[in-house]
C-alpha positions as a Markdown table, in Angstrom:
| # | Residue | x | y | z |
|---|---|---|---|---|
| 1 | Unk | 17.5 | 15.4 | -60.5 |
| 2 | Unk | 18.8 | 12.1 | -61.9 |
| 3 | Unk | 22.5 | 11.1 | -61.9 |
| 4 | Unk | 23.8 | 8.0 | -63.5 |
| 5 | Unk | 20.6 | 6.0 | -63.1 |
| 6 | Unk | 19.9 | 7.3 | -59.6 |
| 7 | Unk | 17.1 | 9.8 | -58.8 |
| 8 | Unk | 18.6 | 12.2 | -56.3 |
| 9 | Unk | 16.5 | 14.3 | -53.9 |
| 10 | Unk | 18.3 | 17.1 | -52.1 |
| 11 | Unk | 16.7 | 18.7 | -49.1 |
| 12 | Unk | 17.7 | 22.3 | -49.2 |
| 13 | Unk | 16.0 | 24.4 | -46.7 |
| 14 | Unk | 18.9 | 24.9 | -44.2 |
| 15 | Unk | 17.5 | 27.9 | -42.4 |
| 16 | Unk | 14.6 | 25.7 | -41.2 |
| 17 | Unk | 16.8 | 22.6 | -40.8 |
| 18 | Unk | 14.9 | 21.2 | -43.8 |
| 19 | Unk | 11.6 | 21.2 | -42.1 |
| 20 | Unk | 9.1 | 19.8 | -44.7 |
| 21 | Unk | 6.8 | 22.5 | -45.9 |
| 22 | Unk | 4.0 | 21.7 | -48.4 |
| 23 | Unk | 6.1 | 22.7 | -51.4 |
| 24 | Unk | 8.8 | 20.3 | -50.4 |
| 25 | Unk | 6.3 | 17.5 | -49.9 |
| 26 | Unk | 4.7 | 18.1 | -53.3 |
| 27 | Unk | 8.1 | 18.3 | -55.1 |
| 28 | Unk | 9.3 | 15.0 | -53.5 |
| 29 | Unk | 6.0 | 13.4 | -54.5 |
| 30 | Unk | 6.2 | 14.6 | -58.0 |
| 31 | Unk | 9.8 | 13.4 | -58.4 |
| 32 | Unk | 9.0 | 9.9 | -57.0 |
| 33 | Unk | 6.0 | 9.6 | -59.3 |
| 34 | Unk | 8.1 | 10.5 | -62.3 |
| 35 | Unk | 10.9 | 8.1 | -61.5 |
| 36 | Unk | 8.6 | 5.2 | -60.5 |
| 37 | Unk | 8.0 | 4.1 | -64.1 |
| 38 | Unk | 11.1 | 5.5 | -65.6 |
| 39 | Unk | 13.3 | 2.6 | -66.6 |
| 40 | Unk | 16.4 | 4.8 | -66.7 |
| 41 | Unk | 16.1 | 5.5 | -63.0 |
| 42 | Unk | 17.1 | 2.4 | -61.0 |
| 43 | Unk | 17.2 | 3.8 | -57.4 |
| 44 | Unk | 16.6 | 6.9 | -55.3 |
| 45 | Unk | 18.9 | 8.6 | -52.9 |
| 46 | Unk | 17.6 | 11.4 | -50.5 |
| 47 | Unk | 20.3 | 13.6 | -49.0 |
| 48 | Unk | 20.6 | 17.0 | -47.3 |
| 49 | Unk | 22.6 | 20.0 | -48.2 |
| 50 | Unk | 22.7 | 21.0 | -44.5 |
| 51 | Unk | 25.6 | 19.9 | -42.2 |
| 52 | Unk | 23.2 | 20.1 | -39.2 |
| 53 | Unk | 20.1 | 18.2 | -40.3 |
| 54 | Unk | 18.7 | 15.6 | -42.7 |
| 55 | Unk | 15.2 | 16.9 | -41.9 |
| 56 | Unk | 14.1 | 18.3 | -38.5 |
| 57 | Unk | 10.4 | 17.4 | -39.1 |
| 58 | Unk | 7.2 | 18.7 | -40.6 |
| 59 | Unk | 6.5 | 22.4 | -40.9 |
| 60 | Unk | 4.5 | 22.6 | -37.7 |
| 61 | Unk | 4.9 | 26.3 | -37.4 |
| 62 | Unk | 2.9 | 26.7 | -40.6 |
| 63 | Unk | 0.3 | 24.1 | -39.4 |
| 64 | Unk | -0.1 | 26.1 | -36.1 |
| 65 | Unk | -0.5 | 29.3 | -38.0 |
| 66 | Unk | -3.2 | 27.8 | -40.3 |
| 67 | Unk | -5.0 | 26.3 | -37.3 |
| 68 | Unk | -5.0 | 29.6 | -35.4 |
| 69 | Unk | -6.5 | 31.2 | -38.4 |
| 70 | Unk | -9.2 | 28.5 | -38.5 |
| 71 | Unk | -8.1 | 27.2 | -41.9 |
| 72 | Unk | -9.2 | 23.6 | -41.7 |
| 73 | Unk | -8.5 | 23.1 | -45.4 |
| 74 | Unk | -4.9 | 24.1 | -45.2 |
| 75 | Unk | -4.3 | 21.8 | -42.2 |
| 76 | Unk | -5.9 | 18.8 | -43.9 |
| 77 | Unk | -4.2 | 19.6 | -47.2 |
| 78 | Unk | -0.7 | 19.5 | -45.5 |
| 79 | Unk | -1.2 | 16.3 | -43.5 |
| 80 | Unk | -2.9 | 14.5 | -46.4 |
| 81 | Unk | 0.0 | 15.4 | -48.7 |
| 82 | Unk | 2.7 | 14.4 | -46.2 |
| 83 | Unk | 1.1 | 11.1 | -45.2 |
| 84 | Unk | 0.5 | 10.3 | -48.9 |
| 85 | Unk | 4.2 | 10.8 | -49.5 |
| 86 | Unk | 5.0 | 8.5 | -46.5 |
| 87 | Unk | 2.8 | 5.8 | -48.0 |
| 88 | Unk | 4.4 | 6.2 | -51.4 |
| 89 | Unk | 7.9 | 5.7 | -50.0 |
| 90 | Unk | 6.8 | 2.6 | -48.1 |
| 91 | Unk | 5.5 | 1.0 | -51.3 |
| 92 | Unk | 8.1 | 2.4 | -53.7 |
| 93 | Unk | 9.2 | -0.3 | -56.2 |
| 94 | Unk | 12.8 | 0.8 | -56.4 |
| 95 | Unk | 15.6 | 1.0 | -53.8 |
| 96 | Unk | 15.1 | 4.2 | -51.7 |
| 97 | Unk | 18.1 | 5.2 | -49.6 |
| 98 | Unk | 18.1 | 8.1 | -47.0 |
| 99 | Unk | 21.4 | 9.5 | -45.9 |
| 100 | Unk | 21.0 | 10.8 | -42.4 |
| 101 | Unk | 23.8 | 12.9 | -41.1 |
| 102 | Unk | 22.4 | 15.2 | -38.4 |
| 103 | Unk | 18.9 | 15.6 | -37.1 |
| 104 | Unk | 16.1 | 13.4 | -38.4 |
| 105 | Unk | 13.0 | 14.0 | -36.3 |
| 106 | Unk | 9.2 | 13.7 | -36.8 |
| 107 | Unk | 8.6 | 14.2 | -40.5 |
| 108 | Unk | 12.2 | 13.5 | -41.2 |
| 109 | Unk | 11.6 | 9.9 | -40.2 |
| 110 | Unk | 8.6 | 9.9 | -42.4 |
| 111 | Unk | 10.8 | 10.4 | -45.5 |
| 112 | Unk | 13.4 | 7.9 | -44.3 |
| 113 | Unk | 12.2 | 5.1 | -42.1 |
| 114 | Unk | 9.7 | 3.9 | -44.7 |
| 115 | Unk | 12.4 | 3.5 | -47.3 |
| 116 | Unk | 14.4 | 0.4 | -48.0 |
| 117 | Unk | 17.7 | 1.7 | -46.6 |
| 118 | Unk | 18.3 | 4.3 | -43.8 |
| 119 | Unk | 22.0 | 5.2 | -43.4 |
| 120 | Unk | 23.1 | 7.0 | -40.3 |
| 121 | Unk | 26.4 | 8.4 | -39.0 |
| 122 | Unk | 27.8 | 9.2 | -35.6 |
| 123 | Unk | 26.4 | 12.7 | -36.0 |
| 124 | Unk | 22.8 | 11.5 | -36.5 |
| 125 | Unk | 20.1 | 12.2 | -33.9 |
| 126 | Unk | 16.7 | 10.6 | -34.4 |
| 127 | Unk | 13.5 | 11.3 | -32.5 |
| 128 | Unk | 9.8 | 11.5 | -32.5 |
| 129 | Unk | 9.4 | 14.5 | -30.2 |
| 130 | Unk | 5.7 | 15.2 | -30.8 |
| 131 | Unk | 4.3 | 14.6 | -27.2 |
| 132 | Unk | 6.5 | 17.6 | -26.1 |
| 133 | Unk | 4.7 | 19.9 | -28.5 |
| 134 | Unk | 1.1 | 18.9 | -27.8 |
| 135 | Unk | 0.9 | 16.5 | -30.8 |
| 136 | Unk | 1.6 | 12.8 | -31.3 |
| 137 | Unk | 4.0 | 10.6 | -33.3 |
| 138 | Unk | 2.5 | 10.6 | -36.8 |
| 139 | Unk | 3.9 | 10.0 | -40.3 |
| 140 | Unk | 3.2 | 6.3 | -39.9 |
| 141 | Unk | 4.9 | 6.1 | -36.5 |
| 142 | Unk | 1.8 | 4.3 | -35.1 |
| 143 | Unk | 2.8 | 1.5 | -37.5 |
| 144 | Unk | 6.6 | 1.4 | -37.2 |
| 145 | Unk | 7.1 | 2.2 | -33.5 |
| 146 | Unk | 5.2 | -0.7 | -32.0 |
| 147 | Unk | 7.1 | -3.0 | -34.5 |
| 148 | Unk | 10.5 | -2.1 | -33.1 |
| 149 | Unk | 12.0 | -4.8 | -30.8 |
| 150 | Unk | 10.8 | -5.1 | -27.3 |
| 151 | Unk | 9.1 | -2.0 | -26.0 |
| 152 | Unk | 11.6 | 0.5 | -27.5 |
| 153 | Unk | 9.0 | 2.0 | -29.8 |
| 154 | Unk | 6.7 | 2.8 | -27.0 |
| 155 | Unk | 9.6 | 4.4 | -25.1 |
| 156 | Unk | 10.6 | 6.5 | -28.0 |
| 157 | Unk | 7.1 | 7.6 | -28.9 |
| 158 | Unk | 6.0 | 8.5 | -25.5 |
| 159 | Unk | 9.1 | 10.3 | -24.2 |
| 160 | Unk | 10.3 | 11.8 | -27.5 |
| 161 | Unk | 13.9 | 11.0 | -26.5 |
| 162 | Unk | 16.6 | 11.5 | -29.1 |
| 163 | Unk | 18.7 | 8.5 | -30.0 |
| 164 | Unk | 22.1 | 8.3 | -31.7 |
| 165 | Unk | 22.8 | 6.7 | -35.1 |
| 166 | Unk | 24.1 | 3.6 | -33.3 |
| 167 | Unk | 21.0 | 3.3 | -31.3 |
| 168 | Unk | 18.8 | 3.8 | -34.4 |
| 169 | Unk | 20.5 | 0.8 | -36.1 |
| 170 | Unk | 20.2 | -1.3 | -33.0 |
| 171 | Unk | 16.5 | -0.7 | -32.6 |
| 172 | Unk | 15.7 | -0.8 | -36.4 |
| 173 | Unk | 15.0 | 2.8 | -37.2 |
| 174 | Unk | 18.1 | 2.7 | -39.3 |
| 175 | Unk | 19.7 | 0.0 | -41.4 |
| 176 | Unk | 23.3 | 1.0 | -41.9 |
| 177 | Unk | 25.9 | 2.8 | -39.8 |
| 178 | Unk | 28.5 | 4.8 | -41.7 |
| 179 | Unk | 31.3 | 7.0 | -40.3 |
| 180 | Unk | 30.6 | 10.6 | -41.4 |
| 181 | Unk | 34.0 | 10.8 | -43.0 |
| 182 | Unk | 33.0 | 8.0 | -45.3 |
| 183 | Unk | 29.6 | 9.3 | -46.3 |
| 184 | Unk | 30.7 | 11.3 | -49.3 |
| 185 | Unk | 32.4 | 8.2 | -50.8 |
| 186 | Unk | 29.3 | 6.1 | -50.1 |
| 187 | Unk | 27.1 | 8.6 | -51.7 |
| 188 | Unk | 29.2 | 8.7 | -54.8 |
| 189 | Unk | 29.2 | 4.9 | -54.9 |
| 190 | Unk | 25.4 | 4.8 | -54.6 |
| 191 | Unk | 24.9 | 7.4 | -57.3 |
| 192 | Unk | 27.5 | 5.9 | -59.6 |
| 193 | Unk | 26.5 | 2.2 | -59.2 |
| 194 | Unk | 26.2 | 0.3 | -62.5 |
| 195 | Unk | 22.7 | -0.9 | -61.7 |
| 196 | Unk | 23.5 | -4.5 | -60.9 |
| 197 | Unk | 22.5 | -3.9 | -57.2 |
| 198 | Unk | 21.6 | -0.2 | -57.0 |
| 199 | Unk | 21.4 | 0.1 | -53.2 |
| 200 | Unk | 22.8 | -3.1 | -51.8 |
| 201 | Unk | 26.4 | -3.4 | -53.1 |
| 202 | Unk | 27.9 | -0.1 | -51.8 |
| 203 | Unk | 26.1 | -0.6 | -48.4 |
| 204 | Unk | 27.2 | -4.2 | -47.9 |
| 205 | Unk | 30.2 | -3.3 | -45.8 |
| 206 | Unk | 28.3 | -1.1 | -43.4 |
| 207 | Unk | 26.5 | -3.7 | -41.3 |
| 208 | Unk | 26.2 | -3.5 | -37.5 |
| 209 | Unk | 26.9 | -0.5 | -35.3 |
| 210 | Unk | 28.8 | 0.3 | -32.1 |
| 211 | Unk | 27.2 | -0.2 | -28.7 |
| 212 | Unk | 24.8 | 2.7 | -28.0 |
| 213 | Unk | 23.3 | 4.7 | -25.1 |
| 214 | Unk | 20.3 | 2.4 | -25.2 |
| 215 | Unk | 22.2 | -0.8 | -24.7 |
| 216 | Unk | 22.3 | -0.8 | -20.9 |
| 217 | Unk | 18.6 | 0.3 | -20.6 |
| 218 | Unk | 16.9 | -2.2 | -22.8 |
| 219 | Unk | 15.8 | -4.5 | -20.0 |
| 220 | Unk | 14.4 | -1.6 | -18.0 |
| 221 | Unk | 12.6 | -0.2 | -21.1 |
| 222 | Unk | 11.0 | -3.6 | -21.6 |
| 223 | Unk | 10.0 | -3.9 | -17.9 |
| 224 | Unk | 8.4 | -0.4 | -17.8 |
| 225 | Unk | 7.0 | 0.2 | -21.3 |
| 226 | Unk | 5.6 | -3.3 | -22.0 |
| 227 | Unk | 2.6 | -2.3 | -19.9 |
| 228 | Unk | -1.1 | -2.6 | -20.7 |
| 229 | Unk | -1.9 | 1.1 | -20.2 |
| 230 | Unk | -0.3 | 4.4 | -19.6 |
| 231 | Unk | -1.0 | 4.5 | -15.9 |
| 232 | Unk | 0.9 | 1.2 | -15.5 |
| 233 | Unk | 3.8 | 2.6 | -17.5 |
| 234 | Unk | 4.0 | 5.4 | -14.9 |
| 235 | Unk | 3.7 | 3.0 | -12.0 |
| 236 | Unk | 6.4 | 0.7 | -13.2 |
| 237 | Unk | 8.8 | 3.6 | -13.7 |
| 238 | Unk | 8.1 | 4.8 | -10.2 |
| 239 | Unk | 8.8 | 1.3 | -8.9 |
| 240 | Unk | 11.9 | 0.6 | -11.1 |
| 241 | Unk | 14.8 | -0.3 | -8.9 |
| 242 | Unk | 17.5 | -1.8 | -11.1 |
| 243 | Unk | 17.8 | 1.2 | -13.4 |
| 244 | Unk | 16.8 | 4.0 | -11.1 |
| 245 | Unk | 18.6 | 6.9 | -12.7 |
| 246 | Unk | 17.2 | 6.0 | -16.1 |
| 247 | Unk | 13.7 | 5.7 | -14.7 |
| 248 | Unk | 14.0 | 9.2 | -13.0 |
| 249 | Unk | 15.1 | 10.7 | -16.3 |
| 250 | Unk | 12.3 | 9.0 | -18.1 |
| 251 | Unk | 9.7 | 10.2 | -15.6 |
| 252 | Unk | 10.9 | 13.7 | -16.1 |
| 253 | Unk | 10.6 | 13.4 | -19.8 |
| 254 | Unk | 7.0 | 12.3 | -19.4 |
| 255 | Unk | 6.3 | 15.1 | -17.0 |
| 256 | Unk | 7.4 | 17.6 | -19.7 |
| 257 | Unk | 5.0 | 16.1 | -22.3 |
| 258 | Unk | 1.4 | 17.0 | -22.9 |
| 259 | Unk | -0.7 | 14.6 | -20.9 |
| 260 | Unk | -3.4 | 14.6 | -23.6 |
| 261 | Unk | -0.7 | 13.8 | -26.2 |
| 262 | Unk | 0.6 | 10.9 | -24.1 |
| 263 | Unk | -2.9 | 9.4 | -23.9 |
| 264 | Unk | -3.4 | 9.7 | -27.7 |
| 265 | Unk | 0.0 | 8.3 | -28.4 |
| 266 | Unk | -0.5 | 5.2 | -26.2 |
| 267 | Unk | -3.8 | 4.5 | -27.8 |
| 268 | Unk | -2.5 | 5.0 | -31.4 |
| 269 | Unk | 0.4 | 2.7 | -30.8 |
| 270 | Unk | -1.8 | 0.0 | -29.3 |
| 271 | Unk | -4.1 | 0.1 | -32.3 |
| 272 | Unk | -1.2 | 0.5 | -34.8 |
| 273 | Unk | 0.4 | -2.7 | -33.5 |
| 274 | Unk | -2.5 | -4.6 | -35.1 |
| 275 | Unk | -3.0 | -2.5 | -38.2 |
| 276 | Unk | -1.6 | -2.1 | -41.7 |
| 277 | Unk | 0.4 | 1.1 | -42.6 |
| 278 | Unk | -2.4 | 2.6 | -44.6 |
| 279 | Unk | -4.9 | 2.1 | -41.8 |
| 280 | Unk | -2.4 | 3.8 | -39.4 |
| 281 | Unk | -2.0 | 6.7 | -41.6 |
| 282 | Unk | -5.7 | 7.2 | -42.0 |
| 283 | Unk | -6.1 | 7.0 | -38.2 |
| 284 | Unk | -3.3 | 9.5 | -37.8 |
| 285 | Unk | -4.8 | 11.9 | -40.4 |
| 286 | Unk | -8.1 | 12.1 | -38.4 |
| 287 | Unk | -6.3 | 12.7 | -35.2 |
| 288 | Unk | -3.9 | 15.3 | -36.8 |
| 289 | Unk | -6.7 | 17.3 | -38.2 |
| 290 | Unk | -8.3 | 17.4 | -34.8 |
| 291 | Unk | -5.2 | 17.8 | -32.6 |
| 292 | Unk | -3.9 | 20.8 | -34.7 |
| 293 | Unk | -6.8 | 22.9 | -33.4 |
| 294 | Unk | -6.3 | 22.1 | -29.7 |
| 295 | Unk | -4.9 | 24.5 | -27.2 |
| 296 | Unk | -2.1 | 22.1 | -26.3 |
| 297 | Unk | -0.7 | 22.0 | -29.9 |
| 298 | Unk | -0.8 | 25.8 | -30.1 |
| 299 | Unk | 0.9 | 26.1 | -26.8 |
| 300 | Unk | 3.5 | 23.4 | -27.4 |
| 301 | Unk | 4.6 | 24.8 | -30.7 |
| 302 | Unk | 4.7 | 28.3 | -29.2 |
| 303 | Unk | 7.0 | 27.1 | -26.4 |
| 304 | Unk | 9.2 | 25.1 | -28.6 |
| 305 | Unk | 9.5 | 27.1 | -31.9 |
| 306 | Unk | 7.9 | 30.5 | -31.6 |
| 307 | Unk | 8.8 | 32.0 | -28.2 |
| 308 | Unk | 11.3 | 29.2 | -27.5 |
| 309 | Unk | 10.9 | 29.5 | -23.7 |
| 310 | Unk | 10.5 | 25.7 | -23.5 |
| 311 | Unk | 7.8 | 26.3 | -20.8 |
| 312 | Unk | 4.5 | 25.1 | -22.1 |
| 313 | Unk | 1.4 | 25.3 | -20.0 |
| 314 | Unk | -0.7 | 22.2 | -20.8 |
| 315 | Unk | -4.5 | 21.9 | -20.5 |
| 316 | Unk | -4.2 | 19.1 | -18.0 |
| 317 | Unk | -1.5 | 17.7 | -15.6 |
| 318 | Unk | -0.3 | 14.2 | -14.9 |
């Protein structure tokens, strides 16, 4: 819908924490295509109707079901549509603001990080948790993760750790930090702006963020994750002395991940650091269409979202 010169997209699948199914992807694409050349629409705001989540990710349960049924067309159709939407957002000619209050994971970052403004609150939790479900950080993550400062993107992509809104601003996943109590007023200002500066003026006061949980670990993240290969990342974590407790927690996170997914992720990030977004998305599409049919993906999604026992049995071990 369009309000006062602003195209508003509402994510309204609360029972699934707004996990992006194919219908949602297509509706978002259709709306953005319609507004792109509409002079009466000066900017776009994406918001959630759920108090818990902006968007918890892609509809990986549906992808798993299609893969188990051997439906290659359905799998490719979904990922092609999703990645096409990501590319459209990244190249969108009008201000695109995502209001993140709650979970934004996986595909939720795909419809926010590529936009011009990503607003987070103290209730926000951002992550790329794919290695824990037998997959890999996709939706253009092989482009934006290695471009985060230092080695933070490698840390986030390999471990799948969740970060707060403050940490998201500090590392560049988000652009503005807004107290949740002020979010309704900001949203009203964005939608009601007179068009002189559709996304900038209401956001101008929300610069910077409080210190985050990452602040004290940035040096260790750089020491351990700025490594030439995955084996060296592991070795540096084992040898880490200055931030031992963090290193132990990080090693445990890596142990919970699919070893195959860790290897794919490291290679994708290494290639993505030297590639354009469209090249990264094309690379990810090829890997997604293959990885969706692997035993680790079926097992990872089963353990996380179907049986929810959180005890996947991977095809290989570290």
